[in-house]
Amino acid sequence: MDCTKCDRDAVMHAAYSGAHLCEPHFLDSVERRVRRRIRTDNMLSPDTTPDDPETWVIGLSGGKDSAVLTDLIEETFRDDPRVELIALTIHEGIAGYRDESLDACTTLAADRDIRHELVTYREEFDVAMDDVADDDPLDMAPCAYCGVFRRDLLAKYADEYDADKLLTGHNLDDEAETALMNILEGNVTQIATHFDASLGSFDDRAELDAMIPRAKPLRDIPEKEVALYAQLRDLPVHMAECPHASESFRSDLQEVLLELEDRRPGTRHSIMAGYEELAGIAADEYNTDDADVGECSDCGAPTTRDRCRKCTLVDAVTSV
Ligand code: SF4
Ligand code: ZN
């Protein structure tokens, strides 16, 4: 099949738009969509001068999404003295998964001359996700623990590096899954704070308020296109999936969404268009003034409870 824009062979077909694209036109189309998101997303315009650069932390996991994000952000802001990048990798302690992806992170950061930091659940909480998944003291999916731990570390280290923004590699599929998850769980608070808390769930209003601004520059790009972009650009990427991922609700929704998209191309785009409209309406109704924000009696993190969710979970998994 020929490219829709020239007579080279197409390397991909986007059923949702009907386009067949050759390699150069496909790469260009991904870059244009990401740059448009960077331009239209206020959070991604550096609001400073070269004497006082902003620090942007990129969550770099070694998977395709964060590799493509790092690649595109570094390229876009390479010559911009107003932005300094730090790549932050979080090691959860998952055998046969994170060590390999860490190599990919190290290679990419070194290649792009980006400061690279590594933090581990072992050093921070004295736990490894493999043990948490085995013991499972609260009878939850592994991701329910892991998400709380990761969020805590992202917030803690973003604060430590005095970061102005946190960038993550969530793609269109991730976003549509999160939207469906919030609707199916009836989580109106999450829907109402969609535009504030763009990194998935948080435990209470205090935690949300304490978050540094987040941005997801890949949120318009379908997962398959991110994977193809990483492959065609030959980026160092670890393609394996976390062995605990299949136990999550998200993973069930992923299957449903892939099937729906296959039968009705454009489903992900329409979910997100509707969800953002709904989030805007819900945000107008959502009252944020009543939260009684204090500090966790153990770690000092902002919370509306006596102890934050992370400290409660760490206790549960270390006292097994
Ligand atoms: Fe953690 Fe779940 Fe992600 Fe695995 S899939 S790294 S357990 S959040
Ligand atoms: Zn705490």
Short mmCIF file of C-alpha atoms and ligand atoms in Angstrom, two decimals:
data_model
loop_
_atom_site.label_atom_id
_atom_site.label_comp_id
_atom_site.label_asym_id
_atom_site.label_seq_id
_atom_site.Cartn_x
_atom_site.Cartn_y
_atom_site.Cartn_z
CA MET A 1 0.00 0.00 0.00
CA ASP A 2 1.31 3.45 -0.89
CA CYS A 3 1.62 6.35 1.54
CA THR A 4 -1.40 8.67 1.48
CA LYS A 5 0.96 11.65 1.09
CA CYS A 6 3.59 10.36 -1.35
CA ASP A 7 4.40 7.26 -3.40
CA ARG A 8 6.67 5.51 -0.90
CA ASP A 9 5.49 2.25 0.75
CA ALA A 10 3.36 2.77 3.85
CA VAL A 11 4.70 1.42 7.17
CA MET A 12 1.46 1.97 9.09
CA HIS A 13 -2.27 2.35 8.71
CA ALA A 14 -4.25 4.50 11.15
CA ALA A 15 -7.79 3.10 10.91
CA TYR A 16 -9.19 6.02 12.94
CA SER A 17 -8.10 8.56 10.30
CA GLY A 18 -7.89 6.33 7.24
CA ALA A 19 -4.26 7.40 6.60
CA HIS A 20 -1.51 5.10 5.32
CA LEU A 21 1.90 6.63 6.04
CA CYS A 22 5.46 5.90 4.93
CA GLU A 23 8.27 6.10 7.48
CA PRO A 24 9.18 9.80 7.06
CA HIS A 25 5.55 10.90 6.97
CA PHE A 26 4.69 8.75 10.00
CA LEU A 27 7.61 10.13 12.07
CA ASP A 28 6.62 13.62 11.02
CA SER A 29 2.99 13.05 11.98
CA VAL A 30 3.91 11.85 15.51
CA GLU A 31 6.30 14.77 16.00
CA ARG A 32 3.72 17.29 14.81
CA ARG A 33 1.05 16.00 17.18
CA VAL A 34 3.44 16.05 20.15
CA ARG A 35 4.72 19.53 19.30
CA ARG A 36 1.15 20.77 18.95
CA ARG A 37 0.40 19.41 22.42
CA ILE A 38 3.54 21.09 23.76
CA ARG A 39 2.50 24.40 22.17
CA THR A 40 -1.12 24.31 23.29
CA ASP A 41 -0.44 22.97 26.78
CA ASN A 42 0.38 26.01 28.89
CA MET A 43 2.32 23.91 31.31
CA LEU A 44 4.86 23.16 28.61
CA SER A 45 5.79 26.73 27.80
CA PRO A 46 8.73 27.65 30.03
CA ASP A 47 7.55 30.64 32.05
CA THR A 48 10.96 32.03 32.94
CA THR A 49 14.20 33.60 31.69
CA PRO A 50 17.50 31.90 30.78
CA ASP A 51 19.06 33.19 34.07
CA ASP A 52 16.53 31.27 36.09
CA PRO A 53 15.81 28.05 34.17
CA GLU A 54 12.93 25.73 35.05
CA THR A 55 13.66 22.15 36.10
CA TRP A 56 11.52 19.52 34.39
CA VAL A 57 11.60 15.98 35.70
CA ILE A 58 10.84 13.24 33.15
CA GLY A 59 9.64 9.91 34.52
CA LEU A 60 11.89 7.51 32.58
CA SER A 61 11.01 3.83 32.99
CA GLY A 62 12.90 2.36 30.04
CA GLY A 63 9.68 1.40 28.25
CA LYS A 64 8.72 2.74 24.83
CA ASP A 65 6.51 5.58 26.09
CA SER A 66 8.99 7.28 28.37
CA ALA A 67 11.83 6.71 25.86
CA VAL A 68 9.87 8.47 23.09
CA LEU A 69 8.90 11.23 25.52
CA THR A 70 12.51 11.78 26.58
CA ASP A 71 13.69 11.72 22.97
CA LEU A 72 11.14 14.29 21.78
CA ILE A 73 11.39 16.63 24.78
CA GLU A 74 15.19 16.63 24.71
CA GLU A 75 15.17 17.36 20.99
CA THR A 76 12.57 20.12 21.32
CA PHE A 77 14.25 21.92 24.24
CA ARG A 78 17.89 21.05 23.55
CA ASP A 79 18.79 24.62 22.64
CA ASP A 80 16.41 26.29 25.09
CA PRO A 81 18.39 27.66 28.09
CA ARG A 82 15.16 28.12 30.06
CA VAL A 83 14.70 24.37 30.59
CA GLU A 84 16.85 21.86 32.47
CA LEU A 85 15.89 18.20 32.31
CA ILE A 86 16.29 15.44 34.89
CA ALA A 87 15.35 11.86 34.03
CA LEU A 88 14.04 10.01 37.10
CA THR A 89 13.84 6.21 37.12
CA ILE A 90 11.98 4.35 39.85
CA HIS A 91 13.06 0.76 40.50
CA GLU A 92 10.20 -1.22 42.02
CA GLY A 93 12.06 -4.48 42.59
CA ILE A 94 10.48 -6.66 39.90
CA ALA A 95 12.72 -9.51 38.76
CA GLY A 96 13.42 -9.90 35.05
CA TYR A 97 11.81 -6.56 34.28
CA ARG A 98 13.23 -3.44 35.86
CA ASP A 99 16.95 -4.31 35.74
CA GLU A 100 16.72 -4.71 31.97
CA SER A 101 14.74 -1.53 31.50
CA LEU A 102 17.21 0.34 33.71
CA ASP A 103 19.95 -0.41 31.15
CA ALA A 104 17.78 1.19 28.47
CA CYS A 105 17.28 4.29 30.67
CA THR A 106 20.99 4.65 31.37
CA THR A 107 21.86 4.36 27.67
CA LEU A 108 19.28 6.93 26.58
CA ALA A 109 20.12 9.47 29.29
CA ALA A 110 23.86 9.16 28.60
CA ASP A 111 23.30 9.43 24.85
CA ARG A 112 21.28 12.65 25.30
CA ASP A 113 23.47 14.01 28.08
CA ILE A 114 20.55 14.24 30.51
CA ARG A 115 21.09 14.05 34.29
CA HIS A 116 19.74 10.66 35.36
CA GLU A 117 18.58 9.74 38.88
CA LEU A 118 17.53 6.34 40.22
CA VAL A 119 15.43 5.68 43.32
CA THR A 120 14.36 2.26 44.56
CA TYR A 121 11.50 0.90 46.66
CA ARG A 122 14.11 -1.18 48.48
CA GLU A 123 16.07 1.84 49.67
CA GLU A 124 13.06 4.05 50.28
CA PHE A 125 10.57 1.63 51.82
CA ASP A 126 12.58 -1.55 52.40
CA VAL A 127 10.26 -3.51 50.11
CA ALA A 128 10.40 -5.08 46.65
CA MET A 129 7.23 -5.29 44.54
CA ASP A 130 7.74 -9.02 43.91
CA ASP A 131 7.49 -9.68 47.68
CA VAL A 132 4.54 -7.31 48.02
CA ALA A 133 2.74 -9.20 45.23
CA ASP A 134 3.46 -12.55 46.93
CA ASP A 135 2.44 -11.48 50.45
CA ASP A 136 -0.40 -9.16 49.47
CA PRO A 137 -1.48 -8.41 53.07
CA LEU A 138 -4.45 -6.23 52.06
CA ASP A 139 -5.73 -8.49 49.29
CA MET A 140 -5.33 -5.94 46.50
CA ALA A 141 -3.84 -6.07 43.00
CA PRO A 142 -0.04 -5.38 43.04
CA CYS A 143 -0.57 -2.15 41.11
CA ALA A 144 -2.70 -0.75 43.95
CA TYR A 145 0.37 -0.76 46.23
CA CYS A 146 2.83 0.09 43.49
CA GLY A 147 0.89 3.14 42.27
CA VAL A 148 0.84 4.69 45.76
CA PHE A 149 4.57 4.05 46.28
CA ARG A 150 5.49 5.45 42.88
CA ARG A 151 3.38 8.57 43.32
CA ASP A 152 4.93 9.21 46.69
CA LEU A 153 8.47 8.97 45.27
CA LEU A 154 7.69 11.12 42.25
CA ALA A 155 6.32 13.85 44.53
CA LYS A 156 9.16 13.52 47.04
CA TYR A 157 11.95 13.69 44.47
CA ALA A 158 10.33 16.35 42.34
CA ASP A 159 10.29 18.41 45.54
CA GLU A 160 13.89 17.51 46.34
CA TYR A 161 15.09 18.59 42.89
CA ASP A 162 12.99 21.74 43.19
CA ALA A 163 11.24 20.73 39.97
CA ASP A 164 8.75 23.00 38.24
CA LYS A 165 7.10 20.30 36.15
CA LEU A 166 6.79 16.56 36.00
CA LEU A 167 6.44 14.96 32.57
CA THR A 168 5.19 11.42 32.06
CA GLY A 169 4.85 9.22 28.98
CA HIS A 170 1.13 8.35 29.17
CA ASN A 171 -0.23 7.68 25.68
CA LEU A 172 -3.76 7.86 24.26
CA ASP A 173 -4.58 4.27 25.24
CA ASP A 174 -3.46 4.89 28.85
CA GLU A 175 -5.60 7.99 29.03
CA ALA A 176 -8.70 6.32 27.58
CA GLU A 177 -8.25 3.39 30.02
CA THR A 178 -8.01 5.80 32.97
CA ALA A 179 -11.11 7.65 31.79
CA LEU A 180 -13.11 4.41 31.51
CA MET A 181 -11.79 3.22 34.87
CA ASN A 182 -12.93 6.40 36.62
CA ILE A 183 -16.36 6.19 35.02
CA LEU A 184 -16.83 2.48 35.75
CA GLU A 185 -15.67 2.97 39.36
CA GLY A 186 -17.97 5.98 39.72
CA ASN A 187 -15.01 8.06 40.85
CA VAL A 188 -16.42 11.56 40.41
CA THR A 189 -13.59 13.21 42.36
CA GLN A 190 -11.06 11.83 39.93
CA ILE A 191 -13.13 12.95 36.96
CA ALA A 192 -13.55 16.45 38.40
CA THR A 193 -9.82 16.84 38.94
CA HIS A 194 -8.77 15.41 35.58
CA PHE A 195 -7.16 18.67 34.47
CA ASP A 196 -5.28 19.13 37.78
CA ALA A 197 -4.23 15.63 38.59
CA SER A 198 -3.14 14.37 35.27
CA LEU A 199 -1.11 11.53 36.72
CA GLY A 200 -3.84 9.03 37.50
CA SER A 201 -5.21 8.64 40.97
CA PHE A 202 -4.37 10.35 44.23
CA ASP A 203 -5.60 9.58 47.70
CA ASP A 204 -7.04 12.81 48.90
CA ARG A 205 -7.32 16.46 48.11
CA ALA A 206 -4.18 17.28 50.11
CA GLU A 207 -2.11 14.99 47.99
CA LEU A 208 -3.52 16.55 44.86
CA ASP A 209 -2.76 20.08 46.03
CA ALA A 210 0.79 19.09 46.87
CA MET A 211 1.44 17.76 43.38
CA ILE A 212 3.70 19.70 41.12
CA PRO A 213 2.21 20.52 37.71
CA ARG A 214 2.26 17.49 35.44
CA ALA A 215 2.16 17.15 31.70
CA LYS A 216 1.62 14.23 29.34
CA PRO A 217 2.88 15.32 25.93
CA LEU A 218 2.15 11.89 24.31
CA ARG A 219 -1.48 11.78 25.34
CA ASP A 220 -2.72 12.22 21.75
CA ILE A 221 -0.64 9.35 20.35
CA PRO A 222 -2.01 5.77 20.29
CA GLU A 223 0.15 3.17 22.00
CA LYS A 224 0.93 1.24 18.80
CA GLU A 225 2.21 4.41 17.15
CA VAL A 226 4.47 5.17 20.12
CA ALA A 227 5.89 1.65 19.83
CA LEU A 228 6.46 2.02 16.07
CA TYR A 229 8.08 5.43 16.54
CA ALA A 230 10.50 3.99 19.14
CA GLN A 231 11.33 1.13 16.80
CA LEU A 232 11.86 3.26 13.69
CA ARG A 233 14.01 5.75 15.63
CA ASP A 234 15.95 2.83 17.08
CA LEU A 235 15.60 4.15 20.64
CA PRO A 236 16.99 2.05 23.51
CA VAL A 237 13.81 0.49 24.89
CA HIS A 238 12.90 -2.53 27.01
CA MET A 239 9.69 -3.87 25.46
CA ALA A 240 8.61 -6.42 28.12
CA GLU A 241 5.53 -5.82 30.23
CA CYS A 242 5.54 -5.91 34.02
CA PRO A 243 4.63 -9.48 35.10
CA HIS A 244 2.13 -8.06 37.64
CA ALA A 245 0.27 -5.88 35.13
CA SER A 246 -2.21 -8.57 34.07
CA GLU A 247 -3.79 -8.62 37.56
CA SER A 248 -5.02 -5.04 37.36
CA PHE A 249 -8.42 -3.62 36.40
CA ARG A 250 -6.55 -1.50 33.86
CA SER A 251 -5.40 -4.61 32.08
CA ASP A 252 -9.02 -5.84 31.72
CA LEU A 253 -9.99 -2.48 30.27
CA GLN A 254 -7.03 -2.55 27.92
CA GLU A 255 -8.40 -5.69 26.29
CA VAL A 256 -11.92 -4.28 26.03
CA LEU A 257 -10.64 -1.04 24.54
CA LEU A 258 -8.42 -2.75 21.96
CA GLU A 259 -11.36 -4.82 20.78
CA LEU A 260 -13.67 -1.80 20.63
CA GLU A 261 -11.07 0.24 18.74
CA ASP A 262 -10.65 -2.61 16.30
CA ARG A 263 -14.38 -2.80 15.63
CA ARG A 264 -15.04 0.94 15.85
CA PRO A 265 -11.91 2.92 14.95
CA GLY A 266 -11.79 6.28 16.73
CA THR A 267 -13.25 5.00 20.02
CA ARG A 268 -10.25 6.17 22.10
CA HIS A 269 -10.38 9.67 20.61
CA SER A 270 -14.11 9.96 21.22
CA ILE A 271 -13.82 8.66 24.80
CA MET A 272 -11.25 11.36 25.55
CA ALA A 273 -13.22 14.15 23.86
CA GLY A 274 -16.33 13.26 25.89
CA TYR A 275 -14.37 12.69 29.08
CA GLU A 276 -12.68 16.08 28.95
CA GLU A 277 -16.03 17.78 28.47
CA LEU A 278 -17.46 15.83 31.38
CA ALA A 279 -14.41 16.66 33.53
CA GLY A 280 -14.91 20.37 32.82
CA ILE A 281 -18.55 20.20 33.96
CA ALA A 282 -17.67 18.12 37.05
CA ALA A 283 -14.82 20.50 37.98
CA ASP A 284 -17.27 23.41 38.19
CA GLU A 285 -19.31 21.47 40.74
CA TYR A 286 -16.40 20.14 42.76
CA ASN A 287 -15.79 21.90 46.04
CA THR A 288 -12.17 21.86 47.14
CA ASP A 289 -12.42 24.24 50.09
CA ASP A 290 -13.47 21.83 52.80
CA ALA A 291 -10.38 19.63 52.94
CA ASP A 292 -8.68 19.71 56.32
CA VAL A 293 -5.09 19.35 55.21
CA GLY A 294 -2.41 18.29 57.66
CA GLU A 295 0.84 16.38 57.62
CA CYS A 296 1.35 12.66 57.92
CA SER A 297 2.47 11.96 61.49
CA ASP A 298 5.15 9.61 60.16
CA CYS A 299 6.63 11.06 57.00
CA GLY A 300 5.28 14.62 56.88
CA ALA A 301 3.61 14.19 53.48
CA PRO A 302 0.44 16.26 53.04
CA THR A 303 -2.69 14.30 53.89
CA THR A 304 -6.19 14.74 55.31
CA ARG A 305 -5.70 11.72 57.57
CA ASP A 306 -3.40 11.16 60.53
CA ARG A 307 -1.05 9.02 58.44
CA CYS A 308 -0.77 9.07 54.68
CA ARG A 309 -1.78 6.13 52.50
CA LYS A 310 1.83 5.32 51.60
CA CYS A 311 2.86 4.97 55.26
CA THR A 312 -0.17 2.75 55.97
CA LEU A 313 0.70 0.50 53.02
CA VAL A 314 4.40 0.34 53.89
CA ASP A 315 3.44 -0.78 57.42
CA ALA A 316 1.13 -3.44 56.05
CA VAL A 317 3.70 -4.90 53.66
CA THR A 318 6.66 -4.77 56.06
CA SER A 319 4.84 -6.36 58.98
CA VAL A 320 3.92 -9.55 57.12
FE1 SF4 B 1 3.87 -1.52 39.42
FE2 SF4 B 1 1.62 -2.49 38.36
FE3 SF4 B 1 3.24 -0.93 36.90
FE4 SF4 B 1 3.99 -3.42 37.57
S1 SF4 B 1 2.25 -2.84 36.23
S2 SF4 B 1 5.27 -1.58 37.67
S3 SF4 B 1 3.10 -3.62 39.61
S4 SF4 B 1 2.07 -0.34 38.74
ZN ZN B 2 3.34 9.26 55.49
#
